[in-house]
Short mmCIF file of C-alpha atoms and ligand atoms in Angstrom, two decimals:
data_model
loop_
_atom_site.label_atom_id
_atom_site.label_comp_id
_atom_site.label_asym_id
_atom_site.label_seq_id
_atom_site.Cartn_x
_atom_site.Cartn_y
_atom_site.Cartn_z
CA MET A 17 8.28 -5.56 28.46
CA SER A 18 10.98 -7.87 27.17
CA GLN A 19 13.16 -7.00 24.21
CA ASN A 20 13.63 -10.63 23.21
CA THR A 21 10.35 -10.98 21.30
CA ALA A 22 12.06 -9.00 18.57
CA ASN A 23 13.88 -12.22 17.69
CA LEU A 24 10.82 -14.42 17.57
CA ASP A 25 11.23 -14.79 13.83
CA ALA A 26 14.38 -16.86 14.32
CA ASN A 27 12.39 -19.52 16.17
CA TRP A 28 9.47 -19.72 13.78
CA ARG A 29 8.67 -23.20 12.53
CA ASP A 30 7.61 -22.58 8.96
CA ASP A 31 5.95 -25.98 8.87
CA ALA A 32 4.08 -25.63 5.64
CA LEU A 33 6.87 -24.42 3.39
CA ASP A 34 10.64 -24.63 3.43
CA LEU A 35 11.56 -21.31 1.78
CA SER A 36 15.10 -22.51 1.12
CA LEU A 37 13.65 -24.70 -1.66
CA ASP A 38 13.24 -21.64 -3.90
CA TYR A 39 9.50 -21.81 -4.55
CA GLY A 40 7.67 -19.60 -7.04
CA MET A 41 5.76 -16.54 -5.90
CA GLN A 42 2.31 -18.11 -6.21
CA THR A 43 3.35 -21.07 -4.08
CA ILE A 44 4.72 -18.66 -1.50
CA ALA A 45 1.46 -16.68 -1.57
CA VAL A 46 -0.55 -19.79 -0.76
CA ARG A 47 1.72 -21.47 1.76
CA ALA A 48 4.50 -19.33 3.27
CA GLY A 49 4.53 -18.42 6.95
CA GLN A 50 2.04 -20.96 8.23
CA HIS A 51 2.68 -22.11 11.76
CA ARG A 52 0.90 -25.42 12.46
CA THR A 53 -0.23 -26.11 15.98
CA ASP A 54 -0.39 -29.64 17.44
CA GLU A 55 -4.05 -29.87 16.34
CA GLY A 56 -2.98 -30.60 12.76
CA GLU A 57 -5.25 -27.95 11.23
CA HIS A 58 -4.89 -27.46 7.46
CA ALA A 59 -5.94 -23.80 7.25
CA GLU A 60 -4.25 -21.02 9.21
CA PRO A 61 -5.94 -20.57 12.62
CA ILE A 62 -6.84 -17.22 14.24
CA PHE A 63 -5.16 -16.71 17.60
CA THR A 64 -7.58 -14.37 19.36
CA THR A 65 -5.60 -13.93 22.53
CA SER A 66 -4.17 -10.79 24.07
CA SER A 67 -1.64 -12.63 26.25
CA TYR A 68 0.20 -15.92 26.72
CA VAL A 69 0.88 -18.20 29.70
CA TYR A 70 4.19 -19.53 30.97
CA GLU A 71 5.01 -22.93 32.43
CA SER A 72 6.41 -21.52 35.64
CA ALA A 73 7.67 -18.37 37.30
CA ALA A 74 11.15 -19.17 36.00
CA ASP A 75 9.80 -19.62 32.46
CA ALA A 76 8.05 -16.25 32.71
CA ALA A 77 11.24 -14.60 33.94
CA ALA A 78 13.20 -16.16 31.08
CA HIS A 79 10.79 -14.56 28.59
CA PHE A 80 11.66 -11.17 30.06
CA ASP A 81 15.39 -11.39 30.68
CA GLY A 82 16.20 -12.42 27.14
CA GLY A 83 16.92 -16.04 27.96
CA LYS A 84 13.93 -17.32 26.00
CA THR A 85 12.06 -16.11 22.95
CA GLY A 86 8.32 -16.48 22.72
CA ASN A 87 5.03 -14.64 22.75
CA VAL A 88 4.49 -12.32 25.67
CA TYR A 89 1.63 -10.04 24.67
CA SER A 90 -0.24 -9.51 21.41
CA ARG A 91 0.73 -5.85 21.21
CA HIS A 92 4.20 -7.32 20.59
CA THR A 93 3.67 -10.58 18.76
CA ASN A 94 0.79 -12.87 17.82
CA PRO A 95 1.02 -16.06 15.73
CA SER A 96 -1.71 -14.98 13.28
CA VAL A 97 -0.03 -11.63 12.75
CA ARG A 98 3.31 -13.38 12.38
CA THR A 99 1.94 -15.65 9.66
CA PHE A 100 0.80 -12.62 7.67
CA GLU A 101 4.16 -10.89 8.21
CA ARG A 102 6.11 -13.94 7.08
CA ARG A 103 4.01 -14.43 3.97
CA LEU A 104 4.12 -10.77 2.94
CA ALA A 105 7.88 -10.53 3.58
CA ALA A 106 8.43 -13.56 1.32
CA LEU A 107 6.24 -12.06 -1.42
CA GLU A 108 8.07 -8.71 -1.30
CA ASN A 109 11.41 -10.50 -1.15
CA GLY A 110 12.27 -8.73 2.11
CA GLU A 111 13.93 -10.17 5.18
CA ARG A 112 11.10 -9.25 7.46
CA ALA A 113 7.73 -7.51 7.64
CA VAL A 114 6.11 -5.67 10.52
CA ALA A 115 2.30 -5.49 10.52
CA THR A 116 0.42 -2.41 11.70
CA ALA A 117 -3.16 -1.50 12.54
CA SER A 118 -3.63 0.41 9.28
CA GLY A 119 -1.69 1.77 6.33
CA MET A 120 -1.40 5.14 8.07
CA GLY A 121 -0.10 3.26 11.11
CA ALA A 122 2.69 1.91 8.90
CA ILE A 123 3.53 5.39 7.59
CA LEU A 124 3.51 6.85 11.12
CA THR A 125 5.77 3.98 12.22
CA MET A 126 8.13 4.74 9.35
CA CYS A 127 8.35 8.40 10.43
CA LEU A 128 8.89 7.61 14.12
CA ALA A 129 11.43 4.89 13.38
CA TYR A 130 13.61 6.66 10.83
CA LEU A 131 13.22 10.42 11.48
CA LYS A 132 13.90 12.76 14.37
CA ALA A 133 13.71 16.51 14.99
CA GLY A 134 15.96 18.39 12.58
CA ASP A 135 15.79 15.71 9.87
CA HIS A 136 14.33 16.34 6.44
CA LEU A 137 11.70 14.15 4.76
CA LEU A 138 11.68 14.49 0.97
CA ALA A 139 8.40 13.26 -0.45
CA ALA A 140 6.73 12.90 -3.84
CA ASN A 141 4.14 15.59 -4.56
CA GLN A 142 1.46 13.01 -5.33
CA LEU A 143 0.52 11.00 -2.28
CA PHE A 144 -2.45 9.55 -0.47
CA GLY A 145 -4.19 12.55 1.18
CA SER A 146 -3.66 11.40 4.78
CA SER A 147 0.05 10.85 4.14
CA ILE A 148 0.36 14.53 3.22
CA GLY A 149 -1.70 15.44 6.30
CA LEU A 150 0.53 13.33 8.55
CA PHE A 151 3.69 14.89 7.15
CA ASN A 152 2.46 18.51 7.10
CA ASN A 153 0.50 18.62 10.36
CA TYR A 154 2.26 16.19 12.66
CA MET A 155 5.82 15.58 11.47
CA ALA A 156 6.30 19.33 11.03
CA LYS A 157 5.09 19.73 14.65
CA LEU A 158 7.80 17.30 15.79
CA GLY A 159 10.45 19.43 14.10
CA ILE A 160 10.84 17.28 11.00
CA GLU A 161 11.26 19.32 7.84
CA VAL A 162 9.09 18.20 4.92
CA SER A 163 9.28 19.16 1.26
CA TYR A 164 7.79 17.77 -1.96
CA VAL A 165 9.08 17.16 -5.47
CA ASP A 166 7.52 16.21 -8.78
CA CYS A 167 7.45 12.42 -8.40
CA PHE A 168 8.26 11.82 -12.08
CA ASP A 169 11.27 14.18 -12.26
CA ASN A 170 14.45 12.38 -11.15
CA ASP A 171 16.57 15.54 -11.42
CA ALA A 172 14.14 17.38 -9.14
CA TRP A 173 14.59 14.62 -6.54
CA ALA A 174 18.39 14.85 -6.76
CA ASN A 175 18.34 18.65 -6.54
CA ALA A 176 16.00 18.66 -3.55
CA VAL A 177 18.27 16.49 -1.38
CA GLN A 178 19.59 18.42 1.64
CA PRO A 179 22.39 17.51 4.06
CA ASN A 180 19.74 16.57 6.66
CA THR A 181 17.55 14.49 4.29
CA LYS A 182 17.02 11.10 5.91
CA VAL A 183 14.05 9.64 4.02
CA MET A 184 12.83 9.85 0.42
CA TYR A 185 9.18 8.80 0.19
CA CYS A 186 7.01 7.98 -2.82
CA GLU A 187 4.09 5.92 -4.11
CA SER A 188 4.19 4.17 -7.44
CA PRO A 189 1.66 4.16 -8.98
CA SER A 190 0.63 7.26 -7.03
CA ASN A 191 -2.69 8.40 -5.64
CA PRO A 192 -4.84 9.69 -7.28
CA LEU A 193 -3.09 10.29 -10.64
CA ALA A 194 -1.38 6.89 -11.02
CA GLN A 195 1.99 8.50 -11.73
CA ILE A 196 4.99 6.19 -11.91
CA CYS A 197 8.20 6.91 -10.01
CA ASP A 198 11.46 5.50 -11.32
CA ILE A 199 12.30 3.43 -8.24
CA LYS A 200 15.70 2.29 -9.56
CA ALA A 201 16.80 5.86 -10.31
CA LEU A 202 15.50 7.13 -6.97
CA SER A 203 17.26 4.32 -5.11
CA LYS A 204 20.56 5.40 -6.66
CA ILE A 205 20.04 9.00 -5.49
CA ALA A 206 19.12 7.68 -2.04
CA ARG A 207 22.13 5.35 -1.83
CA ASP A 208 24.58 8.05 -3.00
CA ASN A 209 23.33 10.34 -0.23
CA GLU A 210 22.83 7.72 2.52
CA ILE A 211 19.08 8.30 2.53
CA LEU A 212 16.42 5.63 3.03
CA LEU A 213 14.10 5.19 0.06
CA VAL A 214 10.60 4.25 1.24
CA VAL A 215 8.02 3.17 -1.35
CA ASP A 216 4.29 2.83 -0.69
CA ASN A 217 3.50 -0.25 -2.82
CA CYS A 218 -0.22 -0.19 -2.11
CA PHE A 219 -1.42 0.34 -5.70
CA ALA A 220 0.93 -2.15 -7.37
CA THR A 221 1.26 -4.83 -4.66
CA PRO A 222 4.03 -7.45 -4.90
CA ALA A 223 1.98 -9.14 -7.62
CA LEU A 224 3.08 -6.33 -9.99
CA GLN A 225 6.14 -4.76 -8.45
CA ARG A 226 8.72 -5.55 -5.77
CA PRO A 227 10.39 -2.21 -4.81
CA LEU A 228 13.04 -3.87 -2.63
CA GLU A 229 14.37 -5.66 -5.73
CA LEU A 230 14.50 -2.28 -7.49
CA GLY A 231 16.65 -0.81 -4.71
CA ALA A 232 14.15 0.59 -2.19
CA ASP A 233 14.95 0.14 1.50
CA VAL A 234 11.45 -0.09 2.94
CA VAL A 235 8.10 -1.00 1.41
CA ILE A 236 4.88 0.37 2.93
CA HIS A 237 1.48 -1.25 2.54
CA SER A 238 -2.05 -0.30 3.24
CA ALA A 239 -3.21 -3.91 3.46
CA THR A 240 -6.71 -2.46 3.65
CA LYS A 241 -6.65 -2.23 -0.13
CA TYR A 242 -5.64 -5.09 -2.43
CA LEU A 243 -4.04 -7.40 0.15
CA ASP A 244 -7.51 -7.96 1.56
CA GLY A 245 -9.10 -6.99 -1.72
CA GLN A 246 -12.67 -7.22 -0.49
CA GLY A 247 -12.96 -4.12 1.66
CA ARG A 248 -13.41 -5.87 5.00
CA VAL A 249 -10.68 -4.84 7.43
CA LEU A 250 -7.97 -2.24 8.08
CA GLY A 251 -4.28 -3.02 8.27
CA GLY A 252 -0.83 -2.07 7.08
CA ALA A 253 2.74 -3.25 6.99
CA LEU A 254 6.37 -2.32 6.50
CA VAL A 255 8.82 -4.66 4.77
CA GLY A 256 12.62 -4.46 4.58
CA SER A 257 15.86 -5.64 6.12
CA ASP A 258 15.99 -7.22 9.56
CA ALA A 259 17.81 -4.19 10.96
CA LEU A 260 15.30 -1.64 9.64
CA MET A 261 12.33 -3.79 10.67
CA GLN A 262 13.76 -4.15 14.18
CA GLU A 263 13.45 -0.36 14.53
CA ALA A 264 9.93 -0.37 13.10
CA PHE A 265 8.89 -3.25 15.34
CA ALA A 266 10.06 -1.36 18.42
CA VAL A 267 7.81 1.58 17.46
CA VAL A 268 4.80 -0.62 16.73
CA ARG A 269 4.86 -2.64 19.93
CA THR A 270 5.70 0.35 22.16
CA GLY A 271 3.27 2.70 20.44
CA GLY A 272 0.49 0.12 20.18
CA ILE A 273 0.15 0.37 16.40
CA SER A 274 -0.27 -3.42 16.26
CA MET A 275 -2.49 -5.36 13.85
CA SER A 276 -5.45 -7.36 15.16
CA PRO A 277 -5.11 -11.17 14.80
CA PHE A 278 -8.46 -11.42 13.01
CA ASN A 279 -7.40 -8.80 10.46
CA ALA A 280 -4.06 -10.57 9.99
CA TRP A 281 -5.91 -13.78 9.20
CA VAL A 282 -8.08 -12.00 6.59
CA PHE A 283 -4.94 -10.58 4.93
CA THR A 284 -3.13 -13.93 5.05
CA LYS A 285 -5.98 -15.54 3.14
CA GLY A 286 -6.15 -12.51 0.82
CA LEU A 287 -2.53 -12.97 -0.19
CA GLU A 288 -3.35 -16.43 -1.53
CA THR A 289 -5.41 -14.96 -4.37
CA LEU A 290 -3.59 -11.63 -4.73
CA LYS A 291 -1.90 -12.32 -8.05
CA LEU A 292 -5.00 -13.84 -9.64
CA ARG A 293 -7.10 -10.90 -8.49
CA MET A 294 -4.52 -8.33 -9.63
CA GLN A 295 -4.38 -9.91 -13.09
CA ALA A 296 -8.15 -9.62 -13.38
CA HIS A 297 -8.20 -6.07 -11.95
CA CYS A 298 -5.53 -4.96 -14.42
CA HIS A 299 -7.24 -6.63 -17.37
CA ASN A 300 -10.47 -4.76 -16.57
CA ALA A 301 -8.62 -1.50 -15.96
CA ASN A 302 -6.95 -1.62 -19.38
CA GLN A 303 -10.37 -1.89 -21.05
CA VAL A 304 -11.94 0.87 -18.95
CA ALA A 305 -8.99 3.20 -19.61
CA ALA A 306 -9.29 2.64 -23.36
CA PHE A 307 -13.01 3.53 -23.19
CA LEU A 308 -12.39 6.71 -21.16
CA ASP A 309 -9.48 7.75 -23.37
CA ALA A 310 -11.74 7.66 -26.42
CA HIS A 311 -14.68 9.51 -24.81
CA PRO A 312 -15.24 13.11 -26.02
CA GLN A 313 -16.25 14.37 -22.54
CA VAL A 314 -12.99 13.15 -20.99
CA SER A 315 -10.08 15.57 -21.35
CA LYS A 316 -7.42 13.41 -19.78
CA VAL A 317 -6.92 9.90 -18.45
CA HIS A 318 -4.19 9.38 -15.90
CA PHE A 319 -3.18 5.76 -16.38
CA SER A 320 0.25 4.45 -17.35
CA GLY A 321 -1.29 1.61 -19.37
CA LEU A 322 -2.13 4.05 -22.18
CA THR A 323 0.63 3.92 -24.79
CA ASP A 324 0.96 7.72 -24.96
CA HIS A 325 1.35 8.07 -21.19
CA PRO A 326 4.80 9.55 -20.41
CA ALA A 327 5.57 6.72 -17.98
CA HIS A 328 4.23 3.86 -20.12
CA ALA A 329 7.64 2.34 -20.86
CA LEU A 330 8.82 2.85 -17.30
CA ALA A 331 5.73 1.08 -15.93
CA GLN A 332 6.34 -1.80 -18.32
CA ALA A 333 9.94 -2.09 -17.15
CA GLN A 334 9.16 -1.72 -13.47
CA HIS A 335 6.13 -4.04 -13.26
CA HIS A 336 7.05 -7.70 -13.57
CA LEU A 337 3.49 -8.78 -14.42
CA LYS A 338 2.84 -8.37 -18.15
CA ASP A 339 0.28 -5.77 -19.35
CA SER A 340 -0.32 -4.71 -15.76
CA TYR A 341 -0.40 -1.05 -14.82
CA GLY A 342 -2.56 -1.27 -11.72
CA ALA A 343 -6.32 -0.75 -11.66
CA ILE A 344 -6.62 2.74 -10.23
CA MET A 345 -6.87 5.69 -12.55
CA GLY A 346 -7.80 9.33 -12.56
CA PHE A 347 -9.75 10.96 -15.36
CA GLU A 348 -10.73 14.56 -15.92
CA VAL A 349 -14.24 15.39 -17.05
CA LYS A 350 -14.77 18.42 -19.31
CA ALA A 351 -17.23 21.17 -18.41
CA SER A 352 -20.46 21.02 -20.46
CA ALA A 353 -22.84 23.78 -21.62
CA ASP A 354 -24.56 24.01 -18.23
CA LYS A 355 -22.04 22.43 -15.85
CA ASP A 356 -18.61 23.50 -14.69
CA GLU A 357 -15.95 20.81 -14.25
CA LYS A 358 -16.89 19.94 -10.69
CA ALA A 359 -20.61 19.69 -11.56
CA ALA A 360 -19.78 17.58 -14.61
CA ALA A 361 -17.67 15.21 -12.49
CA TRP A 362 -20.45 14.93 -9.91
CA HIS A 363 -22.93 14.23 -12.75
CA VAL A 364 -20.84 11.26 -13.89
CA ILE A 365 -20.60 9.94 -10.33
CA ASP A 366 -24.32 10.46 -9.59
CA ASN A 367 -25.39 8.67 -12.77
CA THR A 368 -23.76 5.37 -11.88
CA ARG A 369 -26.13 2.58 -10.87
CA MET A 370 -23.67 -0.16 -9.97
CA ILE A 371 -20.29 1.40 -9.10
CA SER A 372 -19.92 2.25 -5.39
CA ILE A 373 -19.52 5.92 -4.50
CA THR A 374 -16.90 5.54 -1.80
CA ASN A 375 -13.38 6.70 -1.13
CA ASN A 376 -12.11 3.18 -0.55
CA LEU A 377 -10.13 1.52 -3.32
CA GLY A 378 -8.46 -1.76 -4.15
CA ASP A 379 -11.72 -3.64 -3.74
CA ALA A 380 -13.46 -6.35 -5.77
CA LYS A 381 -16.22 -3.75 -6.20
CA THR A 382 -15.44 -0.83 -8.52
CA THR A 383 -15.37 2.44 -6.58
CA ILE A 384 -15.58 6.05 -7.70
CA THR A 385 -14.74 9.25 -5.89
CA HIS A 386 -14.24 12.98 -6.45
CA PRO A 387 -10.87 13.67 -4.77
CA ALA A 388 -11.15 17.48 -4.64
CA THR A 389 -14.23 17.29 -2.36
CA THR A 390 -13.43 14.06 -0.47
CA THR A 391 -10.00 12.44 -0.04
CA HIS A 392 -8.06 15.63 -0.75
CA PHE A 393 -10.68 18.08 0.63
CA ARG A 394 -8.73 18.82 3.82
CA LEU A 395 -5.66 19.94 1.93
CA THR A 396 -5.15 23.64 1.31
CA PRO A 397 -5.98 24.71 -2.28
CA GLU A 398 -2.23 25.08 -2.86
CA ALA A 399 -1.49 21.55 -1.62
CA ARG A 400 -4.36 20.26 -3.75
CA ALA A 401 -2.95 21.99 -6.82
CA GLU A 402 0.50 20.60 -6.00
CA ALA A 403 -1.01 17.10 -5.88
CA GLY A 404 -2.64 17.69 -9.29
CA VAL A 405 -6.16 17.32 -7.93
CA LYS A 406 -8.35 19.39 -10.26
CA ASP A 407 -12.08 20.06 -9.90
CA GLY A 408 -12.98 17.79 -12.84
CA LEU A 409 -10.88 14.88 -11.62
CA ILE A 410 -12.53 11.55 -10.80
CA ARG A 411 -10.66 8.64 -9.27
CA LEU A 412 -11.75 5.20 -10.27
CA SER A 413 -10.66 1.93 -8.69
CA VAL A 414 -11.58 -0.72 -11.23
CA GLY A 415 -12.99 -3.85 -9.61
CA LEU A 416 -13.68 -7.41 -10.64
CA GLU A 417 -17.15 -7.00 -12.17
CA ASP A 418 -17.55 -7.55 -15.92
CA ALA A 419 -15.60 -4.79 -17.70
CA ASP A 420 -18.57 -4.09 -20.00
CA ASP A 421 -20.79 -3.33 -17.01
CA ILE A 422 -18.25 -0.94 -15.53
CA ILE A 423 -17.98 0.85 -18.87
CA LYS A 424 -21.79 1.06 -19.27
CA ASP A 425 -22.08 2.56 -15.79
CA LEU A 426 -19.57 5.29 -16.62
CA ALA A 427 -21.04 5.93 -20.05
CA ARG A 428 -24.45 6.76 -18.55
CA GLY A 429 -23.17 9.98 -17.00
CA LEU A 430 -20.57 10.85 -19.61
CA ASP A 431 -22.98 10.42 -22.55
CA SER A 432 -25.61 12.68 -20.94
CA LEU A 433 -23.35 15.66 -20.25
C1 PLP B 8 -5.32 3.84 1.80
C2 PLP B 8 -3.94 4.21 1.59
C3 PLP B 8 -3.09 4.46 2.67
C4 PLP B 8 -3.56 4.44 4.09
O1 PLP B 8 -4.01 3.18 4.48
P1 PLP B 8 -5.13 2.93 5.60
O2 PLP B 8 -5.15 1.48 5.72
O3 PLP B 8 -6.39 3.55 5.11
O4 PLP B 8 -4.66 3.63 6.84
C5 PLP B 8 -1.77 4.74 2.39
N1 PLP B 8 -1.30 4.81 1.14
C6 PLP B 8 -2.10 4.59 0.08
C7 PLP B 8 -1.53 4.67 -1.29
C8 PLP B 8 -3.44 4.28 0.27
O5 PLP B 8 -4.23 4.09 -0.80
#
């Protein structure tokens, strides 16, 4: 199908907000990217259409030969998806965003767009489990070399660069141990070696951190998490320069990794409250972390908001929202007289009454999971050890309930060990 839809952005009538007027981030979150139809609707509509009609045969031909830009097919472009892309790009301070069917769809798109056989992908050792699976099982199969480094060790990153390294990939904060990568330092290593730095910004979101401003080339999102924030739909996105997004867009529309218009609409509305929700998530998380840190049955809390965390100062410098370290944390439960570490962790999980036992995260509802037997179960024991996933580790995604209730729910299991 036509190549010209790649330039649709240039024709977009951003009716609701003139971005050249230098609006604040919260104004952008509420209003950017809206495309009003002639109906005069106030809220963003959902365009549930797979295809589009032309005025004539000549008009149709012009859409294909590059003479005219416009929608052709929703695998390529859709106005609801475009609204979400425009709003997210503005929030991340990127030139353009490309939406995908899921977060993994965005990571797969990144690989297919920027890597080929013989290239090397250098990744942080702490990543979302499926990202590791994608790299190890599928990119390796395509002849792409993959290796991992300690995400917190800048020298290790620099030393691991090879002549064929094309992408450096990290999450910050990371999953499941909420480690912080020094994005500015990594971007310097990447720039010096002509490597793309790709940052999965799922845990921080642009409400806390804008990696492109810190020197990253591409931002990845699982919109499934905080961008929706209420656990309803799957989606993902890439954000970056026009040139890099052009390559990603070509992969998405050819490979069919496109976002559904309904999901795009949910995410668009989610962005409006993102900062307010993230402030509340982070406020709760700080209280929960303090409780866990003081509990005798907890050996370690992985959360950069704690003042003795090695990346505390870095998180403060890198996150532009004050006192905000994200709301996802890992904590390690000690073995008790009659339970080993895994049994003790399961005891804590099984004694909750309110918190949801689910592997999803970034939800208004607090969620709890045991990574070693769920999200990271498919990894080899060596890969699990490399990712720091121990048997006593619990991952908690702190939601928007009352902090006291979240703490009480965790205390029930911890106090009875
Ligand atoms: C969930 C998640 C993904 C994958 O996103 P999906 O929408 O589930 O495909 C990628 N990275 C991180 C950090 C995640 O938490």
